[in-house]
mmCIF file of C-alpha atoms in Angstrom:
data_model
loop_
_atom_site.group_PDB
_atom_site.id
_atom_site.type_symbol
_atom_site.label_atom_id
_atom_site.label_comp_id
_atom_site.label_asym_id
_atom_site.label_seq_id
_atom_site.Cartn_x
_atom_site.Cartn_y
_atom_site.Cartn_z
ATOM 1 C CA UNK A 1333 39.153 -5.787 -29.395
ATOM 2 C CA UNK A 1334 38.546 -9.398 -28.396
ATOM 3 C CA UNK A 1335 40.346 -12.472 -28.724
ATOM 4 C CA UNK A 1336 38.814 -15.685 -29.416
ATOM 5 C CA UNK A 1337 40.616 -19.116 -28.184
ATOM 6 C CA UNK A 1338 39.960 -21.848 -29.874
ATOM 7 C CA UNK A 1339 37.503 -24.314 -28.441
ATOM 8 C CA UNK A 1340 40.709 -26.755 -27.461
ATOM 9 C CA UNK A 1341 42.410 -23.673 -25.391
ATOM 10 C CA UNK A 1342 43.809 -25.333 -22.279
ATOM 11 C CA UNK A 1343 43.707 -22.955 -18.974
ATOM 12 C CA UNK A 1344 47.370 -22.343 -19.473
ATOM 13 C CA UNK A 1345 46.808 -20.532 -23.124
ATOM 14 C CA UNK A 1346 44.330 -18.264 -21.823
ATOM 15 C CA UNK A 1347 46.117 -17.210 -18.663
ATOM 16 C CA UNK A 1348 49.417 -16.266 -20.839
ATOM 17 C CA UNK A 1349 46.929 -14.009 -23.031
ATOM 18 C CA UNK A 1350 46.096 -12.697 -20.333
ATOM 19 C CA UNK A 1351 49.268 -12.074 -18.010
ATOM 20 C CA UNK A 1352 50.331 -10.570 -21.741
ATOM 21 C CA UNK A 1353 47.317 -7.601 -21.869
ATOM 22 C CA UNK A 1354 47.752 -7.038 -18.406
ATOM 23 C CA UNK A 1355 51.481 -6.592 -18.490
ATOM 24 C CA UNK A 1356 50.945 -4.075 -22.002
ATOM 25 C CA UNK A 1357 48.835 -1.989 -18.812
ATOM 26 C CA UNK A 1358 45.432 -2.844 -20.763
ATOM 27 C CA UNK A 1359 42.481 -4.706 -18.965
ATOM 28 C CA UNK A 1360 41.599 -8.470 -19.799
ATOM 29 C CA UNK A 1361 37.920 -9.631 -19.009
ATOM 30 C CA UNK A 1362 37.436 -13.332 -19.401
ATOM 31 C CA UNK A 1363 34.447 -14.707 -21.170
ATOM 32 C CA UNK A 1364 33.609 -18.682 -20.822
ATOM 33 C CA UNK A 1365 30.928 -19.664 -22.887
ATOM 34 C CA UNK A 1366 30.269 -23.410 -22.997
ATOM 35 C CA UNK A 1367 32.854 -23.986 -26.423
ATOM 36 C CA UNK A 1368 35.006 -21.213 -26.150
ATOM 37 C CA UNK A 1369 36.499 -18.628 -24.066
ATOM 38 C CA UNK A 1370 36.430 -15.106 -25.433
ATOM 39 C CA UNK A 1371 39.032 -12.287 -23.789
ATOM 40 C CA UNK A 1372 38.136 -8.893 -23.970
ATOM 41 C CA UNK A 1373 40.759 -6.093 -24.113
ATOM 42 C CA UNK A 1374 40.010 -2.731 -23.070
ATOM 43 C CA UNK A 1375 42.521 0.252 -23.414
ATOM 44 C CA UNK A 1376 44.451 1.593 -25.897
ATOM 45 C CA UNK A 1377 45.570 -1.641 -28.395
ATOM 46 C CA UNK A 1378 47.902 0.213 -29.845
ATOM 47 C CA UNK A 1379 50.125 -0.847 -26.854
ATOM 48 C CA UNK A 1380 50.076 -4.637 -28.169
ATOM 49 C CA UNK A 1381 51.713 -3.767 -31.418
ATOM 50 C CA UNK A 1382 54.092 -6.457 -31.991
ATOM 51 C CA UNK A 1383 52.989 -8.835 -29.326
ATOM 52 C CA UNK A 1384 51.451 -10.950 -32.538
ATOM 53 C CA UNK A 1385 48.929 -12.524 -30.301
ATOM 54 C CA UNK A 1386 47.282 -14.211 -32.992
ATOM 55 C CA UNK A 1387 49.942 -16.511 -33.422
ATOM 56 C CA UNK A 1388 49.945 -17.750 -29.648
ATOM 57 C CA UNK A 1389 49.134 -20.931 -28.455
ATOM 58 C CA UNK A 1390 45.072 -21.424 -28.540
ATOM 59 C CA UNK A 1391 44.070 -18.068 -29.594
ATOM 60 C CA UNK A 1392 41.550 -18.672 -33.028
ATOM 61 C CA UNK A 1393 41.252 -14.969 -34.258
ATOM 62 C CA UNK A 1394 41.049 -11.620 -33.160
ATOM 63 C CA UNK A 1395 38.011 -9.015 -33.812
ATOM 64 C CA UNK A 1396 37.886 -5.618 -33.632
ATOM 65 C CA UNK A 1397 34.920 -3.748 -31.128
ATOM 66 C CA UNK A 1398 34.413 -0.699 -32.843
ATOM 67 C CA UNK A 1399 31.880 0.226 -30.325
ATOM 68 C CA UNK A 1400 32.781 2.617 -27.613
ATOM 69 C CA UNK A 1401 31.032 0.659 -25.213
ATOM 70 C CA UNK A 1402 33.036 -2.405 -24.429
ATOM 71 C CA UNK A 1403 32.100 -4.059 -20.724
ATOM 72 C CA UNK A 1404 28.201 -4.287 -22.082
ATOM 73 C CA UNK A 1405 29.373 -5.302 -25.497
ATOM 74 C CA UNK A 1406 27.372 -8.798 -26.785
ATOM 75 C CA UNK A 1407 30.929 -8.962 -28.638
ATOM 76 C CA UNK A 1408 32.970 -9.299 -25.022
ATOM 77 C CA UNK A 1409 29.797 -11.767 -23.559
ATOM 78 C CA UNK A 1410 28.244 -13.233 -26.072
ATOM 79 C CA UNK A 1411 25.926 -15.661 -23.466
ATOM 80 C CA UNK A 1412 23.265 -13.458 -22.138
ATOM 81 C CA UNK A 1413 23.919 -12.065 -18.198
ATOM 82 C CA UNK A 1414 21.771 -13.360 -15.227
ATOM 83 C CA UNK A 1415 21.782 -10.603 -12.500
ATOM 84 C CA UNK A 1416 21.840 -12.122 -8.977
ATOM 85 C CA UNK A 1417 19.661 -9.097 -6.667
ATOM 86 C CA UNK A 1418 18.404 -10.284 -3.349
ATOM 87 C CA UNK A 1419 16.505 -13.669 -3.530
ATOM 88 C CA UNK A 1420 16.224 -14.090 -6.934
ATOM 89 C CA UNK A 1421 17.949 -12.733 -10.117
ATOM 90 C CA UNK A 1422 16.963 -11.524 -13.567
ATOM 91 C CA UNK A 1423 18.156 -12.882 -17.121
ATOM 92 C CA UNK A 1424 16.904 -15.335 -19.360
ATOM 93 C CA UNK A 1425 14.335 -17.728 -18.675
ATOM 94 C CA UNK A 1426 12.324 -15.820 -16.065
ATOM 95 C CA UNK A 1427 10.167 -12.732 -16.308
ATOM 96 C CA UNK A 1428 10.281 -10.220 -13.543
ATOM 97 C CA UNK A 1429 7.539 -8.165 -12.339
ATOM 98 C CA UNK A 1430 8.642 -4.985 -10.009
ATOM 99 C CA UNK A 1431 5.560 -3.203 -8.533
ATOM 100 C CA UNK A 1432 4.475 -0.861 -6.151
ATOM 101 C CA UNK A 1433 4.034 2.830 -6.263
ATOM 102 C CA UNK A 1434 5.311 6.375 -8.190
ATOM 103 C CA UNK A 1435 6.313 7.935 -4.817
ATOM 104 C CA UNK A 1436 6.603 6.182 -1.097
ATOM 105 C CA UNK A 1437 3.885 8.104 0.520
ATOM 106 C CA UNK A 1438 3.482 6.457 3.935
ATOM 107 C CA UNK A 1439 4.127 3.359 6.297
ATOM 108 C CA UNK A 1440 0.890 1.762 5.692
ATOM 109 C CA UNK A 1441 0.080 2.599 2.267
ATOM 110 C CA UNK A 1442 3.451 0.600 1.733
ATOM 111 C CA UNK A 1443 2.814 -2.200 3.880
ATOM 112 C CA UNK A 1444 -0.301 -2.684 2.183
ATOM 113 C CA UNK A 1445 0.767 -2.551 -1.460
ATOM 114 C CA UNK A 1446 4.305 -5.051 -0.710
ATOM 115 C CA UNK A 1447 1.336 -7.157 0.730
ATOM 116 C CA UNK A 1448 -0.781 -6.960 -2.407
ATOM 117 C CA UNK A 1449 1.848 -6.879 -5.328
ATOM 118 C CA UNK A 1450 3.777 -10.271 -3.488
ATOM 119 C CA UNK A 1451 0.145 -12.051 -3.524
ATOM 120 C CA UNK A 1452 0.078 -11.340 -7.493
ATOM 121 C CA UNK A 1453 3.167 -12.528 -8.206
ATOM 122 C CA UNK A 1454 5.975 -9.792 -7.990
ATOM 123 C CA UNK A 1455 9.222 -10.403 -6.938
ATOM 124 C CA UNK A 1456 9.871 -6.885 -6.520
ATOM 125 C CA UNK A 1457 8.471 -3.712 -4.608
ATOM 126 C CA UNK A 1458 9.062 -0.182 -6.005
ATOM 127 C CA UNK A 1459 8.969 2.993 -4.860
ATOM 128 C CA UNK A 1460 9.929 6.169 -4.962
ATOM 129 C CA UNK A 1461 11.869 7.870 -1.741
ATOM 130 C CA UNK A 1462 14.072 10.642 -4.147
ATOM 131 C CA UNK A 1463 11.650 11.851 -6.643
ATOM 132 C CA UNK A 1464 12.990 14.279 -8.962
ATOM 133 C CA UNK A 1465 10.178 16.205 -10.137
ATOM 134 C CA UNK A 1466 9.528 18.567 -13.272
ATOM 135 C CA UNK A 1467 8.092 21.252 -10.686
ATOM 136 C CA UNK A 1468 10.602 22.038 -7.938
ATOM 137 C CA UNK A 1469 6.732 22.312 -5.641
ATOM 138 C CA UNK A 1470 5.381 19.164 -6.426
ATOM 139 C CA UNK A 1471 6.067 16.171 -3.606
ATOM 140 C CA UNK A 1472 10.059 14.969 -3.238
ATOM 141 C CA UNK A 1473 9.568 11.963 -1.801
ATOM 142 C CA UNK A 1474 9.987 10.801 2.132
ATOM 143 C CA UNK A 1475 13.847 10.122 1.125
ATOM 144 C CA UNK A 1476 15.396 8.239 4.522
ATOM 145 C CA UNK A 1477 12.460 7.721 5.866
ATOM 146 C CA UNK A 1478 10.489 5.989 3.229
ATOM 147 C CA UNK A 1479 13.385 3.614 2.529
ATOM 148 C CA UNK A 1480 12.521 2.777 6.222
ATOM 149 C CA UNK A 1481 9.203 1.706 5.229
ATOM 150 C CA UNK A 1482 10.295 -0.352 2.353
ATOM 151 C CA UNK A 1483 12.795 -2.287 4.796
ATOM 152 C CA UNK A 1484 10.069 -3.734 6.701
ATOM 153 C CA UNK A 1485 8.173 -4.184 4.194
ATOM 154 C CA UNK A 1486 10.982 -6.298 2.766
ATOM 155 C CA UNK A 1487 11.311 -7.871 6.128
ATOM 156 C CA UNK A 1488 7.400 -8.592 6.552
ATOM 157 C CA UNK A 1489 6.917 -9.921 2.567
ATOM 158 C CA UNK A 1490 10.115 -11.141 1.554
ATOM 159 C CA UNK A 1491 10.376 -9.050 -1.314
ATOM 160 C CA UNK A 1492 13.412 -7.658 -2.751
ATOM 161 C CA UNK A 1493 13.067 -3.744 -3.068
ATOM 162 C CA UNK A 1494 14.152 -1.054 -6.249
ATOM 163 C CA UNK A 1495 14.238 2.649 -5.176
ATOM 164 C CA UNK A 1496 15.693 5.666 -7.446
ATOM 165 C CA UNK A 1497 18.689 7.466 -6.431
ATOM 166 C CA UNK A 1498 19.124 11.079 -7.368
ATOM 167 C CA UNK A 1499 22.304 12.240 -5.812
ATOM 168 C CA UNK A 1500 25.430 10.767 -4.054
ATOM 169 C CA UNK A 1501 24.004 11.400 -0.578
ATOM 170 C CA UNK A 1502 20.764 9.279 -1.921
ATOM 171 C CA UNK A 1503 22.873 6.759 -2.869
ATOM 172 C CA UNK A 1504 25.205 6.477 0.184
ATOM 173 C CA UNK A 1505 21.734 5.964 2.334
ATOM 174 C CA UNK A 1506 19.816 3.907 -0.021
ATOM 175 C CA UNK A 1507 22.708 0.957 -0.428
ATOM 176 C CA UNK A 1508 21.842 0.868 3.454
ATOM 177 C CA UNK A 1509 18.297 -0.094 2.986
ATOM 178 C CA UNK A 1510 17.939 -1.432 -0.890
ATOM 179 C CA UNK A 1511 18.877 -4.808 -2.792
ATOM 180 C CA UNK A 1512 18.914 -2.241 -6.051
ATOM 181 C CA UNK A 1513 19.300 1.072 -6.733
ATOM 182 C CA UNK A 1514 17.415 2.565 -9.711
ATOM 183 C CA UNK A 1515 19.248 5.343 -12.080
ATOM 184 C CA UNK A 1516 16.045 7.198 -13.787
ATOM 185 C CA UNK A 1517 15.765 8.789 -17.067
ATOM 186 C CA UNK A 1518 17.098 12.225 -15.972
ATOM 187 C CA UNK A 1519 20.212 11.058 -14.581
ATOM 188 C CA UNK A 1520 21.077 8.693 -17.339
ATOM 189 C CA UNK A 1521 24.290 10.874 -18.367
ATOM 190 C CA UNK A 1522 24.845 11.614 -14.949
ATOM 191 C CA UNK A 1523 28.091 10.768 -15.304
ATOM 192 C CA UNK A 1524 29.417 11.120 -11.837
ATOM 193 C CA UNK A 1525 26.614 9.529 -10.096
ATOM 194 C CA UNK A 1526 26.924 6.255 -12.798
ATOM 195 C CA UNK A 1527 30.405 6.674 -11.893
ATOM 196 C CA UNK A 1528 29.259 6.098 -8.155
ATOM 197 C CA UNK A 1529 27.150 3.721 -8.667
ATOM 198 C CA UNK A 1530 29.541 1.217 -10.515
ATOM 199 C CA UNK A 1531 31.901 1.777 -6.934
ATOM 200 C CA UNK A 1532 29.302 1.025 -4.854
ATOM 201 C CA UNK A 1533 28.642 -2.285 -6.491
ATOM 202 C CA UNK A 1534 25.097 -2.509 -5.867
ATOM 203 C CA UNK A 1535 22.496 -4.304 -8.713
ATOM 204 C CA UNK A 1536 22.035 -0.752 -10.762
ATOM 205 C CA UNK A 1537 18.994 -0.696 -12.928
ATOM 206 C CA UNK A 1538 19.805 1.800 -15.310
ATOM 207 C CA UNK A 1539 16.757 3.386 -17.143
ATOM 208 C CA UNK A 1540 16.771 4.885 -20.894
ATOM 209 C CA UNK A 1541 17.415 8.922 -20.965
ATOM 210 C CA UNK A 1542 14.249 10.566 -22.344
ATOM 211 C CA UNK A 1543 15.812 11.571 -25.829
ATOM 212 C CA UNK A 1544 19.132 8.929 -25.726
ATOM 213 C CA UNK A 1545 20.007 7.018 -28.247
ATOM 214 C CA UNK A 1546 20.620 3.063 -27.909
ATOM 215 C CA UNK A 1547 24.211 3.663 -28.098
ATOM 216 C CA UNK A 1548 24.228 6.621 -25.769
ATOM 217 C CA UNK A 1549 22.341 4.660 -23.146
ATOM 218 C CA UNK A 1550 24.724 1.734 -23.418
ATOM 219 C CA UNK A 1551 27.678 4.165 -23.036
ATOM 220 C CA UNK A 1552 25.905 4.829 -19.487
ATOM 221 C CA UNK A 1553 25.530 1.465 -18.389
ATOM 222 C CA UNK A 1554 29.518 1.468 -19.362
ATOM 223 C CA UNK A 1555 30.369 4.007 -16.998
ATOM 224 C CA UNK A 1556 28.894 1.635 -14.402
ATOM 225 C CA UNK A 1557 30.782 -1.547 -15.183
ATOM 226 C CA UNK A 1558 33.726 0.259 -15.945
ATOM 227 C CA UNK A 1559 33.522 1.195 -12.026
ATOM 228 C CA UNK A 1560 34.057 -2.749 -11.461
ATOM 229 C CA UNK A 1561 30.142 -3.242 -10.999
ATOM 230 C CA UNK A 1562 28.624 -5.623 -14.159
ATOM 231 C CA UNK A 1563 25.449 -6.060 -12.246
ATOM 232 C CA UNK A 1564 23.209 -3.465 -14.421
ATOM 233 C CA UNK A 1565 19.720 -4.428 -16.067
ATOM 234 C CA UNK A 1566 18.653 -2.124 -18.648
ATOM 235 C CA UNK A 1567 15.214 -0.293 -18.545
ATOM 236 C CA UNK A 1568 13.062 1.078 -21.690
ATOM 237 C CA UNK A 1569 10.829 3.476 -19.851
ATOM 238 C CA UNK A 1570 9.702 5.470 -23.649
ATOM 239 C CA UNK A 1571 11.141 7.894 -25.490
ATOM 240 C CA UNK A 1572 10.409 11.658 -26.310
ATOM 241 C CA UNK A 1573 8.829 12.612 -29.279
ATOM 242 C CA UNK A 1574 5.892 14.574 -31.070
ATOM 243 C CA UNK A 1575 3.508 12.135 -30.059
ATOM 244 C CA UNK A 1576 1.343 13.380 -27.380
ATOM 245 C CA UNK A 1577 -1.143 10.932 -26.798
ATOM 246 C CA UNK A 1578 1.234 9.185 -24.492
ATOM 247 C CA UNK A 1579 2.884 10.443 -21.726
ATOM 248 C CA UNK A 1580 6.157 8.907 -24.074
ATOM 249 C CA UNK A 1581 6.441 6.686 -26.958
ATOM 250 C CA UNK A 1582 7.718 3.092 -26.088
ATOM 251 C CA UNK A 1583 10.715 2.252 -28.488
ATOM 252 C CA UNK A 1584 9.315 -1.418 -28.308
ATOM 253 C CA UNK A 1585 12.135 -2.279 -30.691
ATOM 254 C CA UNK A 1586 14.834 -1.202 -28.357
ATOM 255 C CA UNK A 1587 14.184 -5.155 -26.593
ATOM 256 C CA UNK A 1588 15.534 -6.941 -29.765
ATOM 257 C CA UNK A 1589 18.097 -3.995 -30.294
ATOM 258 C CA UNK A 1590 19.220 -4.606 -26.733
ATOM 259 C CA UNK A 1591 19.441 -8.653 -27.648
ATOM 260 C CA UNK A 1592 21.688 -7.757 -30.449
ATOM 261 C CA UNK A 1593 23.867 -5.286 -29.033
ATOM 262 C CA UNK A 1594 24.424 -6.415 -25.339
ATOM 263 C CA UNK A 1595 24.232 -9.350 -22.561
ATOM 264 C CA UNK A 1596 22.796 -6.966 -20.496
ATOM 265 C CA UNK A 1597 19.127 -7.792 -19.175
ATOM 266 C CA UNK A 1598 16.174 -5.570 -20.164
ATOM 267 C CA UNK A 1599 13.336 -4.504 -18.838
ATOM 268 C CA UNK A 1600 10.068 -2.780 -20.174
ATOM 269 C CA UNK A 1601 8.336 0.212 -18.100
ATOM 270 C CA UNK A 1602 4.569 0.352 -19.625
ATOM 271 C CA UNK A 1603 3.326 3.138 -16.584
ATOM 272 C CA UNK A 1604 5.817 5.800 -17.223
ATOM 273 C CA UNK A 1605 5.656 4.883 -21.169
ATOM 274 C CA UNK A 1606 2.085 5.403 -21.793
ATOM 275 C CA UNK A 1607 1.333 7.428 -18.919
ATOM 276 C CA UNK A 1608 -2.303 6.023 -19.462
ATOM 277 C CA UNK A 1609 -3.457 2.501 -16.921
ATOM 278 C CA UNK A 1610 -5.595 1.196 -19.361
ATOM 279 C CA UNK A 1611 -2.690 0.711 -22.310
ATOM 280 C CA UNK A 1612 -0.343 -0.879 -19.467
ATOM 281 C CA UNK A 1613 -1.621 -4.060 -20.358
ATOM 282 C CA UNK A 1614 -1.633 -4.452 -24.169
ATOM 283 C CA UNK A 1615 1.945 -2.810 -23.727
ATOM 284 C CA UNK A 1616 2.898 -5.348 -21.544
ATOM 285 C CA UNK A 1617 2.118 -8.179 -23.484
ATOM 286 C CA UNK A 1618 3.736 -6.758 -26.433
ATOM 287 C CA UNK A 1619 6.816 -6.536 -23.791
ATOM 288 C CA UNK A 1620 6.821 -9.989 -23.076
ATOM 289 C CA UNK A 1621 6.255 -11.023 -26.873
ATOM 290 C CA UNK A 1622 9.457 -8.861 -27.651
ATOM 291 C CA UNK A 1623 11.637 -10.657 -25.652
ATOM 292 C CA UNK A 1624 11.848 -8.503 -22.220
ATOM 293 C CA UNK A 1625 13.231 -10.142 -19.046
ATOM 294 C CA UNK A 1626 10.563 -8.519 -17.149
ATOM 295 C CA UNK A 1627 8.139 -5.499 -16.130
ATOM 296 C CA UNK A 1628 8.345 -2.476 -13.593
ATOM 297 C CA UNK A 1629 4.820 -1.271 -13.278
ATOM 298 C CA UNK A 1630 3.303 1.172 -10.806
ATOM 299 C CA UNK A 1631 0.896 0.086 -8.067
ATOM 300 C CA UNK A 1632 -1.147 2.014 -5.856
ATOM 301 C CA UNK A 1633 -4.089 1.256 -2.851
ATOM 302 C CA UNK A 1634 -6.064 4.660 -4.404
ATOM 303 C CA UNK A 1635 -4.505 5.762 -7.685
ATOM 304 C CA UNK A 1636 -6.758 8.682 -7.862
ATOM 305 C CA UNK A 1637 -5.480 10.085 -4.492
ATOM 306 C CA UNK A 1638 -1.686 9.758 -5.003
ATOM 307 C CA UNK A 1639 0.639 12.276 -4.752
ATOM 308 C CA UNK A 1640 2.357 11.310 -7.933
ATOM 309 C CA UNK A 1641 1.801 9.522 -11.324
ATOM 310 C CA UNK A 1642 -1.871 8.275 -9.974
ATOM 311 C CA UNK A 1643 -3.493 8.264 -13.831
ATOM 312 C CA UNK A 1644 -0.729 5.972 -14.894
ATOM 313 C CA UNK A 1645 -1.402 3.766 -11.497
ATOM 314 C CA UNK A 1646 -2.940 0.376 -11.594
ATOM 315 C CA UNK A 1647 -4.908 -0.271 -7.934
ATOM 316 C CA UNK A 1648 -4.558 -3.615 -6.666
ATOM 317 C CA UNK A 1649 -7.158 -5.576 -8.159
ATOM 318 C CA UNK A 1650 -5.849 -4.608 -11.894
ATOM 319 C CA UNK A 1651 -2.314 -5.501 -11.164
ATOM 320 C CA UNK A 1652 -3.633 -8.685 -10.632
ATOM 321 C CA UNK A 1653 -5.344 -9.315 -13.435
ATOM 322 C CA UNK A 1654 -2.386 -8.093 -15.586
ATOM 323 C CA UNK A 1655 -0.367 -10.665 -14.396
ATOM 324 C CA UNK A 1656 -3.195 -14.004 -14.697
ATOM 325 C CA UNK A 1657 -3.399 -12.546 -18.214
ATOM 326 C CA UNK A 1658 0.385 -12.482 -18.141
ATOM 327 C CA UNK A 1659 1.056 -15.909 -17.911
ATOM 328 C CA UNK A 1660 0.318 -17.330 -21.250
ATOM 329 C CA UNK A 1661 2.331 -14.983 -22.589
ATOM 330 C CA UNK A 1662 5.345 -15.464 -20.277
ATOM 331 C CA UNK A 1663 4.951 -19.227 -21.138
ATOM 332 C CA UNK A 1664 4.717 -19.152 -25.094
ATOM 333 C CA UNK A 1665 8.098 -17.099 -24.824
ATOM 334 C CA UNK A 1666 9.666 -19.710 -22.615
ATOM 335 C CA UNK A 1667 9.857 -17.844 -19.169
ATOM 336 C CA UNK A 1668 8.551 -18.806 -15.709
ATOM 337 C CA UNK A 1669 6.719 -16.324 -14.538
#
């Protein structure tokens, strides 16, 4: 549940609401918007039977969450969340473009995309070191040694660098290198690696299972900030269904869901949704229109010769042109860009 002080609620009020939760052996997370302050309760509220809390000084009313999901609830933080990562952060009023390629391949080939993707306007380079792969034959990933290459390409571009973790020993070595760590689609009920991720208190961005549900993907980005770590950004990367003339179908309306639902930040994956480079654009712009704090698109130097996702792969000069064509949209939705 959560418990709404009045606007008037002096400091004092809202620290004896919540010395009273914690004492019960619940959790109180504080919420200050700019008229009230909103106190979240999580645990069992059974245990404040009695305490008639909505008779103490400065508390307005009480509302039940019926949501299993509390931490990510819109209900707990009703102001939207800005994510600090690195040099910049994510959140409203800015859209964020992460780019760069499928899989981390080699030194230069990274060096030379950071180079190109910074030039068009991303803030981000990704890439993939752990790849998990349909075919246990088809190319892993470098794994330590292509975070290596991402580091200096951080270090030569200023850019702040996403990479997928598969595992805890991926994790453990990529916090070393990263400003983000990236939880993909097939580990989205991972349970024990969100688990991780939420101790190791590193930005998570937490991509959208290939069948989940809204709900069930929220759940997972619970497991994270119930770990102590509230800096997740969401990531609608398509969904499975009958369709087959995309690699997935993109659940477009999962942005204004999202909005409703949670303060979380989301962003929109057009490569591995359409699995096509010339609908990566139209996609994106629909992306932008929806709402979406930014875009995660693949980049490569010679999408026909990469070792993974190279149909879905926009080269250099086409990532630039998607984001010139970009900006109007970014700007008639109020975002710099």
């Amino acid at each position: 549940m959560i418990i709404i002080m009045k606007p008037n609620a002096s400091e004092e009020a809202v620290g004896k609401i919540k010395n009273l939760i914690e004492s019960k052996g619940l959790q109180a997370h504080l919420s200050k918007g700019t008229e009230v302050t909103i106190v979240g309760v999580v645990g069992d509220k059974t245990k404040l039977q009695g305490a008639n809390i909505e008779m103490a000084e400065g508390v307005d009313k009480i509302v039940p969450v019926t949501e299993t999901y509390k931490l990510v609830n819109k209900k707990f933080h009703p102001e939207d969340s800005v994510i600090e990562v690195g040099n910049t952060s994510i959140g409203p009023g800015r859209l964020t473009m992460m780019a760069g390629p499928c899989a981390i391949e080699n030194h230069d080939m990274v060096i030379e995309t950071a180079i190109a993707v910074k030039k068009a306007g991303a803030e981000f380079l990704r890439g993939g070191a752990y790849k998990p792969r349909t075919s246990p034959y088809a190319f892993q990933g470098l794994e330590e040694e292509g975070l290596q290459y991402m580091k200096e390409a951080r270090d030569e571009t200023g850019l702040n660098i996403v990479c997928e973790v598969t595992s805890l020993r991926a994790l453990e070595t990529a916090v070393k290198y990263v400003d983000m760590i990236q939880i993909g689609a097939r580990n989205m009920q991972n349970f024990e690696l969100l688990k991780e991720a939420g101790r190791a208190g590193i930005p998570v961005l937490l991509k959208r299972g290939l069948s989940a549900t809204i709900d069930e993907w929220l759940n997972a980005a619970e497991y994270i900030a119930s770990e102590g770590n509230p800096r997740i950004v969401l990531c609608e990367r398509g969904i499975r269904t009958y369709e087959t003339a995309t690699r997935n179908t993109l659940d477009i309306s999962a942005v204004p869901v999202i909005r409703a639902k949670s303060h979380l930040p989301i962003l929109i994956d057009p490569s591995h949704a359409t699995g096509v480079r010339a609908y990566i654009e139209p996609i994106s712009k629909a992306a932008v229109a929806a709402g979406a704090d930014g875009l995660i698109v693949e980049v490569h130097p010679c999408p026909s010769c990469a070792l993974s996702d190279g149909p879905q792969s926009l080269t250099f000069e086409q990532f630039e042109k998607l984001t010139e064509n970009l900006k109007p949209y970014a700007a008639l939705a109020g975002r710099i860009f």
